[in-house]
Amino acid sequence: MLFGLLAAACGGGSDSGDTAGSQTAAQPDTNATVRVAANEDQWTEGGTGAKSYHFMYVYNVQVYEPLVYLGSDYTLKPGLAERWELQGDGKTWRFFLRQNVKFHDGSPFSADDVVWTWDVRQHEGKTLTTVLNTLAPGSVKKIDQFTVDFTPVTTNLRLPEQIVHPEGAIVKNGTHNDTAPYAGTGPWKYVSYTPKQTASFERNEAYWGEKPKVRKMDIRFYPDPQTRLEALKSGQADLAIDLPADATKSLSND
C-alpha cells in the first residue's frame, strides 16, 4: 500500500517490490511533498471508478476506506468497521462501525453512509459481482447509527473478505456519480486532478488513524515504464509504480 511506503520514501527506505523509492537517506519532513510516478491515467473523477489496478490503489486506498481491510499477512483487519460477527441465522453479517470518524468535508460517518454506498453499488452492478450476486435490494440494513447488517439472499460465509476491494469503499450518503470528487474518510484528501497529467492530495489532519508522514502527495502519470524509471533516477519522482523487474534490479545496483 502506497500509504505505508510514504514514510519510507521520506525517511530513506526502499521497497523491494514493483514500487520503488529513491535511495537518498533523510529525516522525515512532515511538511514535505512526496512525488509519485504512476502508470497510465485511467481514473474517472468523481467516485471510486478507477480502472487501472495500480492507480486504483494509489487513489482509492488513500482517499476512501472499506469496512474491512486485507492485511499484509492476508488476514482481515478492521477498517471503518471495528468488528463483525455472523449472526445466529447463519446468513447475516453484522458490522459494528467505528465512531468519531469524519468525511473530508467534516460530516460524520455513520450507518447511513454504508447503506447508501451499497445501494449505489447494487444499482451500478458493474463491479464486486461476487458479493453483489448474493445481495438483493434491502439486504444491507441500518440497525442503529453505528451498526449495519448484511443479509445475503443465500449463505455467504466469505462476505467480509469480499468487501475489502477498493470498489467496496464507503462514500458519503447522498453522493451521486455526477458529484466530483466523492467525500472519503481516508488519510489523504483530494486537491486537484488534471486528466492524463497529475493528481494532487493533501494529508487529512482529522484522520482517525495514523496520519501520513508527509503533507502532500503529487502524482504524475507516465504511461511508459522507462519514463517512470527515468523520473525516479533523475530525482523528479520519489516513488515509481509498476516498474519492470529488471528496472528495480538496476536501481539496487546504482
Coordinates of C-alpha atoms in Angstrom, one line a residue, residues 34-117:
V34 CA 6.1 13.1 -2.0
R35 CA 6.1 12.8 -5.8
V36 CA 4.8 9.7 -7.4
A37 CA 5.4 8.5 -10.9
A38 CA 2.3 6.5 -11.7
N39 CA 1.3 4.5 -14.8
E40 CA -1.3 5.4 -17.4
D41 CA -4.2 7.6 -16.1
Q42 CA -7.4 5.5 -16.2
W43 CA -9.2 7.2 -13.3
T44 CA -12.6 8.7 -13.8
E45 CA -13.0 11.7 -11.5
G46 CA -15.9 11.7 -9.0
G47 CA -16.1 8.3 -7.4
T48 CA -14.3 5.0 -7.0
G49 CA -14.3 4.2 -10.7
A50 CA -10.6 3.8 -11.3
K51 CA -10.0 1.1 -13.9
S52 CA -6.2 0.7 -13.5
Y53 CA -5.3 -1.8 -10.8
H54 CA -2.3 0.2 -9.6
F55 CA -3.9 3.7 -9.8
M56 CA -7.0 2.2 -8.1
Y57 CA -4.8 1.7 -5.1
V58 CA -2.9 4.9 -5.5
Y59 CA -6.2 6.8 -5.4
N60 CA -8.9 4.7 -3.8
V61 CA -7.0 3.3 -0.8
Q62 CA -5.7 6.8 0.1
V63 CA -9.0 8.7 -0.1
Y64 CA -11.7 6.1 0.6
E65 CA -11.9 3.2 3.0
P66 CA -13.8 -0.1 3.1
L67 CA -15.3 -1.6 6.2
V68 CA -12.6 -4.3 6.3
Y69 CA -9.1 -4.4 5.0
L70 CA -6.9 -7.3 3.9
G71 CA -3.7 -7.0 5.8
S72 CA -0.2 -7.7 4.5
D73 CA -0.5 -11.1 6.2
Y74 CA -3.7 -11.8 4.2
T75 CA -5.9 -11.7 7.2
L76 CA -8.9 -9.4 7.6
K77 CA -8.2 -6.2 9.6
P78 CA -10.7 -3.6 10.9
G79 CA -11.3 -0.6 8.7
L80 CA -14.4 1.5 9.1
A81 CA -15.8 -1.5 10.9
E82 CA -14.2 -2.2 14.2
R83 CA -15.5 -5.8 14.3
W84 CA -18.0 -8.1 12.6
E85 CA -20.0 -11.2 13.6
L86 CA -22.0 -13.9 11.8
Q87 CA -25.5 -13.9 13.4
G88 CA -27.5 -16.8 14.7
D89 CA -29.4 -17.3 11.4
G90 CA -26.1 -18.3 9.7
K91 CA -26.6 -15.8 6.9
T92 CA -26.5 -12.2 8.4
W93 CA -23.2 -10.5 8.9
R94 CA -23.4 -7.7 11.5
F95 CA -20.7 -4.9 11.3
F96 CA -20.0 -2.6 14.2
L97 CA -18.8 0.7 12.9
R98 CA -16.0 2.9 14.0
Q99 CA -17.2 6.0 15.8
N100 CA -15.9 9.6 15.7
V101 CA -14.9 9.3 12.0
K102 CA -15.5 12.2 9.7
F103 CA -15.6 12.6 6.0
H104 CA -13.2 15.1 4.4
D105 CA -16.0 17.7 4.3
G106 CA -16.4 17.4 8.1
S107 CA -19.6 15.4 8.1
P108 CA -19.8 12.4 10.5
F109 CA -19.6 8.8 9.2
S110 CA -22.5 6.6 10.2
A111 CA -24.5 3.5 9.1
D112 CA -26.4 5.7 6.7
D113 CA -23.3 6.0 4.6
V114 CA -22.7 2.3 4.5
V115 CA -26.3 1.6 3.4
W116 CA -26.1 4.3 0.7
T117 CA -22.8 3.1 -0.7

